[in-house]
Short mmCIF file of C-alpha atoms and ligand atoms in Angstrom, two decimals:
data_model
loop_
_atom_site.label_atom_id
_atom_site.label_comp_id
_atom_site.label_asym_id
_atom_site.label_seq_id
_atom_site.Cartn_x
_atom_site.Cartn_y
_atom_site.Cartn_z
CA MET A 228 54.49 39.67 -17.80
CA ASN A 229 56.24 38.55 -14.64
CA THR A 230 59.83 39.73 -14.85
CA THR A 231 61.09 38.11 -11.63
CA PHE A 232 62.14 34.72 -13.05
CA PRO A 233 63.99 36.05 -16.14
CA ARG A 234 65.78 38.61 -13.78
CA ARG A 235 66.87 35.81 -11.58
CA ARG A 236 68.08 33.72 -14.56
CA ARG A 237 70.15 36.78 -15.66
CA SER A 238 71.70 37.07 -12.23
CA LEU A 239 72.69 33.51 -12.55
CA THR A 240 74.06 33.50 -16.11
CA GLU A 241 76.09 36.57 -15.40
CA LYS A 242 78.27 34.35 -13.12
CA PHE A 243 78.84 31.85 -16.00
CA ALA A 244 81.91 33.52 -17.45
CA GLY A 245 83.67 33.72 -14.03
CA LEU A 246 82.88 29.94 -13.48
CA GLU A 247 83.98 29.07 -16.94
CA ILE A 248 80.80 27.14 -17.85
CA ASP A 249 78.41 27.65 -20.80
CA ALA A 250 75.40 26.21 -18.91
CA LEU A 251 74.32 24.92 -15.43
CA LEU A 252 72.47 21.75 -14.71
CA VAL A 253 69.90 22.48 -11.96
CA THR A 254 68.45 19.51 -10.12
CA HIS A 255 67.21 20.81 -6.94
CA PRO A 256 63.44 21.65 -6.72
CA ALA A 257 63.88 24.76 -4.63
CA ASP A 258 66.48 26.02 -7.23
CA TRP A 259 64.35 25.40 -10.28
CA TYR A 260 61.31 26.99 -8.63
CA TYR A 261 63.45 30.06 -7.82
CA LEU A 262 64.66 30.29 -11.47
CA THR A 263 61.37 29.44 -13.31
CA GLY A 264 58.31 29.17 -11.04
CA PHE A 265 57.96 25.55 -11.71
CA THR A 266 56.62 23.65 -8.70
CA GLY A 267 56.83 20.06 -9.88
CA GLU A 268 58.85 17.48 -7.99
CA SER A 269 60.68 15.80 -10.79
CA GLY A 270 62.86 17.30 -13.61
CA ALA A 271 66.14 18.71 -14.70
CA LEU A 272 66.67 22.34 -15.67
CA ILE A 273 69.47 23.43 -18.05
CA VAL A 274 70.12 27.21 -17.88
CA SER A 275 72.47 28.64 -20.56
CA GLN A 276 72.96 32.23 -21.86
CA ARG A 277 70.81 31.39 -24.82
CA ALA A 278 67.93 29.41 -23.44
CA THR A 279 66.38 27.66 -20.48
CA THR A 280 65.11 24.13 -20.82
CA LEU A 281 63.19 22.15 -18.35
CA ILE A 282 63.01 18.29 -18.95
CA THR A 283 60.32 16.60 -16.97
CA ASP A 284 57.88 13.67 -17.10
CA GLY A 285 54.27 13.37 -18.32
CA ARG A 286 52.80 14.17 -14.85
CA PHE A 287 54.38 17.70 -14.94
CA VAL A 288 54.62 18.94 -18.59
CA GLY A 289 51.29 20.71 -18.56
CA GLN A 290 51.91 22.19 -15.21
CA ALA A 291 55.43 23.37 -16.28
CA LYS A 292 54.01 25.03 -19.37
CA ARG A 293 51.43 26.81 -17.28
CA GLU A 294 53.80 27.83 -14.54
CA THR A 295 56.78 29.12 -16.50
CA ALA A 296 57.43 31.63 -19.16
CA GLY A 297 60.39 31.84 -21.57
CA VAL A 298 61.41 28.33 -20.64
CA ASN A 299 61.35 25.35 -23.19
CA VAL A 300 59.52 22.44 -21.66
CA ALA A 301 60.44 19.13 -22.95
CA LEU A 302 58.92 15.68 -22.08
CA GLN A 303 61.61 13.17 -20.96
CA LYS A 304 62.04 9.94 -22.76
CA GLY A 305 63.44 7.21 -20.51
CA SER A 306 64.87 8.59 -17.28
CA VAL A 307 65.20 12.41 -16.83
CA PHE A 308 68.95 12.08 -16.64
CA GLU A 309 69.32 10.09 -19.82
CA SER A 310 67.01 12.69 -21.59
CA THR A 311 69.10 15.56 -20.02
CA GLY A 312 72.25 13.86 -21.40
CA GLU A 313 70.73 13.56 -24.79
CA PHE A 314 69.64 17.17 -24.80
CA LEU A 315 73.09 18.31 -23.86
CA ARG A 316 74.59 16.15 -26.74
CA ALA A 317 72.12 17.60 -29.28
CA SER A 318 72.49 21.25 -28.08
CA LYS A 319 76.34 21.19 -28.37
CA ILE A 320 76.82 22.76 -24.87
CA GLN A 321 80.54 22.39 -24.26
CA THR A 322 80.98 22.94 -20.61
CA ILE A 323 78.22 22.28 -18.08
CA GLY A 324 78.33 23.07 -14.48
CA PHE A 325 76.90 20.69 -12.05
CA ASP A 326 76.39 20.60 -8.28
CA ALA A 327 77.90 17.31 -6.81
CA THR A 328 75.95 17.87 -3.56
CA GLN A 329 72.61 17.58 -5.56
CA LEU A 330 73.33 14.57 -7.75
CA THR A 331 73.68 10.96 -6.88
CA VAL A 332 76.62 8.95 -8.33
CA ALA A 333 74.05 6.92 -10.48
CA GLN A 334 72.45 10.10 -11.80
CA MET A 335 75.83 11.68 -12.66
CA SER A 336 77.12 8.62 -14.37
CA GLY A 337 73.84 8.25 -16.41
CA VAL A 338 73.82 11.92 -17.48
CA ARG A 339 77.50 11.86 -18.48
CA LYS A 340 77.13 8.72 -20.55
CA ALA A 341 74.19 10.13 -22.42
CA ALA A 342 75.81 13.47 -23.05
CA GLY A 343 78.91 11.85 -24.62
CA ARG A 344 82.47 12.85 -24.86
CA GLY A 345 81.68 16.26 -26.46
CA CYS A 346 80.40 17.63 -23.08
CA ARG A 347 82.89 18.78 -20.35
CA TRP A 348 81.55 18.65 -16.82
CA LYS A 349 82.66 21.26 -14.30
CA PRO A 350 81.90 21.24 -10.53
CA ALA A 351 79.92 24.34 -9.73
CA GLN A 352 78.60 24.02 -6.24
CA GLY A 353 75.99 26.29 -4.65
CA VAL A 354 75.75 28.69 -7.53
CA VAL A 355 71.99 29.04 -7.31
CA ALA A 356 72.14 29.10 -3.56
CA GLY A 357 74.43 32.09 -3.78
CA VAL A 358 71.85 33.99 -5.83
CA ARG A 359 69.02 32.84 -3.58
CA MET A 360 70.78 34.31 -0.43
CA ARG A 361 70.02 37.89 -1.62
CA LYS A 362 66.23 38.17 -1.24
CA ASP A 363 64.45 41.04 -3.13
CA ALA A 364 61.74 43.29 -1.61
CA GLN A 365 59.04 41.03 -2.86
CA GLU A 366 60.54 37.97 -1.12
CA LEU A 367 61.09 39.89 2.07
CA ALA A 368 57.49 40.99 2.09
CA VAL A 369 56.41 37.33 1.95
CA MET A 370 58.82 36.29 4.53
CA ARG A 371 57.63 38.95 6.92
CA ARG A 372 54.13 37.53 6.57
CA ALA A 373 55.39 33.96 7.10
CA ALA A 374 57.14 34.99 10.33
CA ILE A 375 54.22 36.98 11.63
CA LEU A 376 52.02 34.07 10.92
CA ALA A 377 54.32 31.78 12.98
CA GLY A 378 54.14 34.31 15.79
CA GLN A 379 50.44 34.26 15.71
CA VAL A 380 50.31 30.53 15.88
CA VAL A 381 52.68 30.51 18.89
CA GLU A 382 50.36 32.79 20.66
CA HIS A 383 47.44 30.44 19.97
CA ALA A 384 49.50 27.38 21.05
CA LEU A 385 50.18 29.04 24.41
CA THR A 386 46.51 29.17 25.17
CA LEU A 387 46.36 25.30 24.72
CA LEU A 388 49.15 24.44 27.30
CA LYS A 389 47.04 22.75 30.04
CA THR A 390 48.15 20.01 32.53
CA GLY A 391 47.77 16.60 30.79
CA VAL A 392 47.87 17.94 27.19
CA ARG A 393 50.32 15.85 25.13
CA GLU A 394 53.10 17.00 22.92
CA PHE A 395 51.63 15.72 19.72
CA GLU A 396 48.27 17.33 20.39
CA ILE A 397 49.96 20.72 20.59
CA ALA A 398 52.09 19.94 17.40
CA ALA A 399 48.86 18.98 15.52
CA GLU A 400 47.11 22.11 16.59
CA ILE A 401 50.08 24.21 15.51
CA GLU A 402 50.23 22.73 12.05
CA TYR A 403 46.37 22.90 11.72
CA GLN A 404 46.43 26.60 12.67
CA MET A 405 49.22 27.41 10.11
CA ARG A 406 47.06 25.96 7.36
CA ARG A 407 43.97 27.72 8.68
CA ARG A 408 45.89 30.91 8.38
CA GLY A 409 46.95 30.38 4.81
CA ALA A 410 50.17 28.49 4.99
CA SER A 411 50.61 25.46 2.64
CA GLY A 412 52.09 23.53 5.44
CA ALA A 413 54.81 23.41 8.09
CA ALA A 414 58.37 24.33 7.01
CA PHE A 415 59.71 21.23 9.06
CA GLU A 416 58.32 18.79 11.60
CA THR A 417 57.07 20.94 14.52
CA ILE A 418 58.93 20.67 17.68
CA VAL A 419 56.98 20.54 20.89
CA ALA A 420 59.13 19.27 23.91
CA PHE A 421 58.06 19.25 27.54
CA GLY A 422 60.13 18.98 30.64
CA GLU A 423 63.47 16.99 30.26
CA ARG A 424 62.59 16.28 26.70
CA ALA A 425 63.35 19.85 25.98
CA ALA A 426 66.97 18.92 26.32
CA LEU A 427 66.81 17.44 22.93
CA PRO A 428 67.33 20.23 20.45
CA HIS A 429 65.23 18.38 17.70
CA ALA A 430 62.77 16.63 19.94
CA ARG A 431 59.99 14.92 17.98
CA PRO A 432 56.48 15.34 19.60
CA THR A 433 55.47 12.29 21.69
CA ALA A 434 52.62 11.23 23.85
CA LYS A 435 54.26 12.85 26.90
CA ARG A 436 51.70 14.85 28.89
CA LEU A 437 52.42 18.32 30.32
CA LYS A 438 53.04 18.52 34.04
CA LYS A 439 53.03 21.55 36.22
CA ASN A 440 56.50 23.16 36.57
CA GLU A 441 58.03 22.00 33.27
CA LEU A 442 59.82 23.92 30.49
CA VAL A 443 58.09 23.83 27.05
CA VAL A 444 59.94 24.40 23.81
CA LEU A 445 57.91 25.26 20.74
CA ASP A 446 59.92 25.45 17.51
CA LEU A 447 57.78 25.96 14.36
CA GLY A 448 57.70 27.44 10.95
CA ALA A 449 55.22 27.98 8.24
CA ILE A 450 55.50 27.88 4.47
CA LEU A 451 53.59 30.85 3.02
CA ALA A 452 53.63 31.50 -0.71
CA HIS A 453 56.74 29.23 -0.88
CA TYR A 454 58.76 30.95 1.83
CA CYS A 455 59.60 29.57 5.28
CA SER A 456 59.60 31.00 8.73
CA ASP A 457 61.30 29.37 11.69
CA ILE A 458 60.81 30.66 15.28
CA THR A 459 61.22 29.13 18.69
CA ARG A 460 59.76 30.12 22.09
CA THR A 461 60.49 28.58 25.49
CA ILE A 462 58.13 28.95 28.37
CA TYR A 463 57.97 27.62 31.91
CA PHE A 464 54.55 26.12 32.69
CA GLY A 465 54.29 26.99 36.35
CA LYS A 466 56.41 29.29 38.41
CA ALA A 467 60.01 29.11 37.17
CA PRO A 468 62.73 28.52 39.88
CA GLU A 469 65.64 30.97 40.08
CA ARG A 470 68.02 28.68 38.15
CA ILE A 471 65.70 28.40 35.22
CA ARG A 472 65.29 32.09 35.26
CA GLN A 473 68.97 32.64 35.15
CA TRP A 474 69.40 30.13 32.29
CA TYR A 475 66.50 31.84 30.38
CA LYS A 476 68.13 35.33 30.89
CA ALA A 477 71.55 34.08 29.74
CA VAL A 478 69.97 32.66 26.42
CA GLN A 479 67.92 35.85 25.95
CA ASP A 480 70.98 38.00 26.42
CA ALA A 481 72.85 35.72 23.86
CA GLN A 482 70.05 36.19 21.40
CA VAL A 483 70.02 39.95 21.94
CA ALA A 484 73.84 40.16 21.53
CA ALA A 485 73.79 38.13 18.23
CA ILE A 486 70.94 40.14 16.76
CA ALA A 487 72.93 43.27 17.64
CA ALA A 488 75.93 41.86 15.77
CA VAL A 489 73.87 41.25 12.61
CA LYS A 490 74.87 43.87 10.10
CA ASN A 491 75.55 44.42 6.41
CA GLY A 492 79.18 43.43 5.89
CA VAL A 493 79.77 41.47 9.15
CA PRO A 494 81.24 38.02 8.94
CA CYS A 495 78.78 35.36 9.92
CA GLY A 496 81.28 33.86 12.34
CA ASP A 497 81.19 37.09 14.35
CA VAL A 498 77.51 36.81 14.82
CA ASP A 499 77.95 33.28 16.12
CA ALA A 500 80.73 34.44 18.52
CA ALA A 501 78.51 37.17 19.83
CA ALA A 502 76.00 34.74 21.16
CA ARG A 503 78.63 32.26 22.27
CA GLN A 504 80.52 34.88 24.28
CA VAL A 505 77.50 35.68 26.40
CA LEU A 506 77.02 32.06 27.18
CA VAL A 507 80.74 31.69 28.08
CA SER A 508 80.31 34.57 30.58
CA HIS A 509 77.55 32.57 32.23
CA GLY A 510 79.58 29.26 32.22
CA LEU A 511 76.89 27.80 29.89
CA ASP A 512 78.62 27.66 26.51
CA LYS A 513 79.30 23.83 26.82
CA HIS A 514 75.51 23.38 26.75
CA PHE A 515 75.13 25.32 23.53
CA VAL A 516 75.58 22.45 21.11
CA HIS A 517 74.61 23.84 17.76
CA SER A 518 75.46 26.92 15.66
CA THR A 519 73.65 30.29 16.22
CA GLY A 520 71.55 30.22 13.02
CA HIS A 521 71.08 29.65 9.40
CA GLY A 522 69.82 31.21 6.22
CA LEU A 523 66.04 31.00 5.62
CA GLY A 524 64.01 31.35 2.39
CA LEU A 525 62.48 28.91 0.05
CA GLU A 526 63.97 26.28 2.34
CA VAL A 527 64.32 26.18 6.11
CA HIS A 528 68.15 25.76 6.10
CA GLU A 529 69.95 27.51 3.45
CA ASP A 530 73.02 29.79 3.09
CA PRO A 531 74.47 31.74 4.79
CA ARG A 532 75.21 29.66 7.98
CA ILE A 533 75.66 31.54 11.23
CA ALA A 534 78.23 29.31 12.78
CA ARG A 535 81.77 29.28 14.35
CA GLY A 536 84.38 30.62 12.01
CA GLN A 537 82.14 31.32 9.03
CA LYS A 538 83.93 33.99 6.91
CA LYS A 539 81.07 34.95 4.53
CA HIS A 540 80.07 38.48 5.13
CA LEU A 541 76.33 39.36 5.60
CA GLU A 542 74.81 41.24 2.59
CA PRO A 543 71.50 43.08 2.09
CA GLY A 544 68.75 40.67 1.42
CA ASN A 545 70.14 37.86 3.61
CA VAL A 546 67.61 36.47 6.00
CA VAL A 547 69.01 34.38 8.84
CA THR A 548 67.67 32.79 12.06
CA ILE A 549 69.28 33.77 15.37
CA GLU A 550 68.59 30.82 17.76
CA PRO A 551 71.02 30.24 20.68
CA GLY A 552 70.04 27.56 23.14
CA ILE A 553 71.20 25.55 26.07
CA TYR A 554 70.43 21.83 26.65
CA ILE A 555 70.81 20.26 30.06
CA GLU A 556 70.27 16.47 30.40
CA ASP A 557 67.58 15.29 32.63
CA VAL A 558 66.55 18.92 33.15
CA GLY A 559 65.42 20.44 29.93
CA GLY A 560 66.37 23.09 27.33
CA ILE A 561 65.94 26.67 26.43
CA ARG A 562 66.02 28.09 22.93
CA ILE A 563 64.88 31.42 21.59
CA GLU A 564 64.71 31.90 17.78
CA ASP A 565 63.84 34.87 15.53
CA ASP A 566 64.19 35.52 11.80
CA VAL A 567 66.35 38.52 10.91
CA ALA A 568 66.65 40.34 7.56
CA VAL A 569 69.74 42.32 6.67
CA HIS A 570 69.15 45.63 4.82
CA GLU A 571 71.77 48.15 3.56
CA GLU A 572 71.74 50.37 6.64
CA ARG A 573 69.67 48.40 9.30
CA ILE A 574 68.32 45.11 10.14
CA GLU A 575 64.80 43.92 10.75
CA VAL A 576 63.47 41.13 13.02
CA LEU A 577 60.73 39.81 10.87
N1 LIG B 616 64.01 25.16 13.74
C1 LIG B 616 64.56 23.98 13.38
C2 LIG B 616 66.00 24.14 12.85
O1 LIG B 616 66.38 25.20 12.66
O2 LIG B 616 66.65 23.17 12.70
MN1 LIG B 617 66.04 27.20 12.96
#
């Protein structure tokens, strides 16, 4: 019997007394997967100390029964939010936590109306996200494989860089190679940016053809056994002029400094500052237009955020990206990104 999901639900319900809730409504698919193993796209999960109930539609009931254990699976009647409200009314749950960032106004008003006046609603934001931040050994093992797979795909993509090749051809090859190597797909739309298009941090692949003496940014991630990787490499196609070499070295030094700052107990804002400080010393900080990194796991962007002023302290089991970059209009951009796991006494670049 798989003990992972019940253990995760226990870690969650242990927080309920402190939050002053009897149950939590979970409506985000990555969260309900984390707690139950259910991979369907539609539903609502109610977790209480006593029971876990998943309400879903006819497409997913059989699947939910197969994928979960210790979860009551119920078929929705009408909308999932009406059914959830009716379930709450019948089960006499008094105080239910909800995450306002995961529910629309219409969903909230529907579920409240169906639940009736006996049910008190209490905002409880990011509660599952907080548990998800601490990955266990099993999750880290999968994430290690997802990162290695992404690295292998980068190596393959480098062999395809030829004069005249188009950005979208490289992106298509990258995503094909991920799947060939066992990924269920790309963790986000693959970024392939040539020349001055590399100045866009989130460039979408276009029909632009590669020319000699251009920067190339490749930012890609694979989903392997539900977990994401996210890495970026920047190369110069040709012989890089001195100015580009200096910029590259500055970004690389910023990344090395930020990785060196990653440590159990360190505030996330300090890691961001370590990268930023290196770019300040090169007079390049105004070109670093995003944060240093983000948490990674079942989703490509999750907690904790590695950004200016973030007070949250890193903990064992956190996995974060470290991805400083600089973007210079009409010239190009340089970003280097790796995935870093925090352990008790050390860190690990996945
Ligand atoms: N690698 C894409 C992103 O982090 O937004
Ligand atoms: Mn990233």
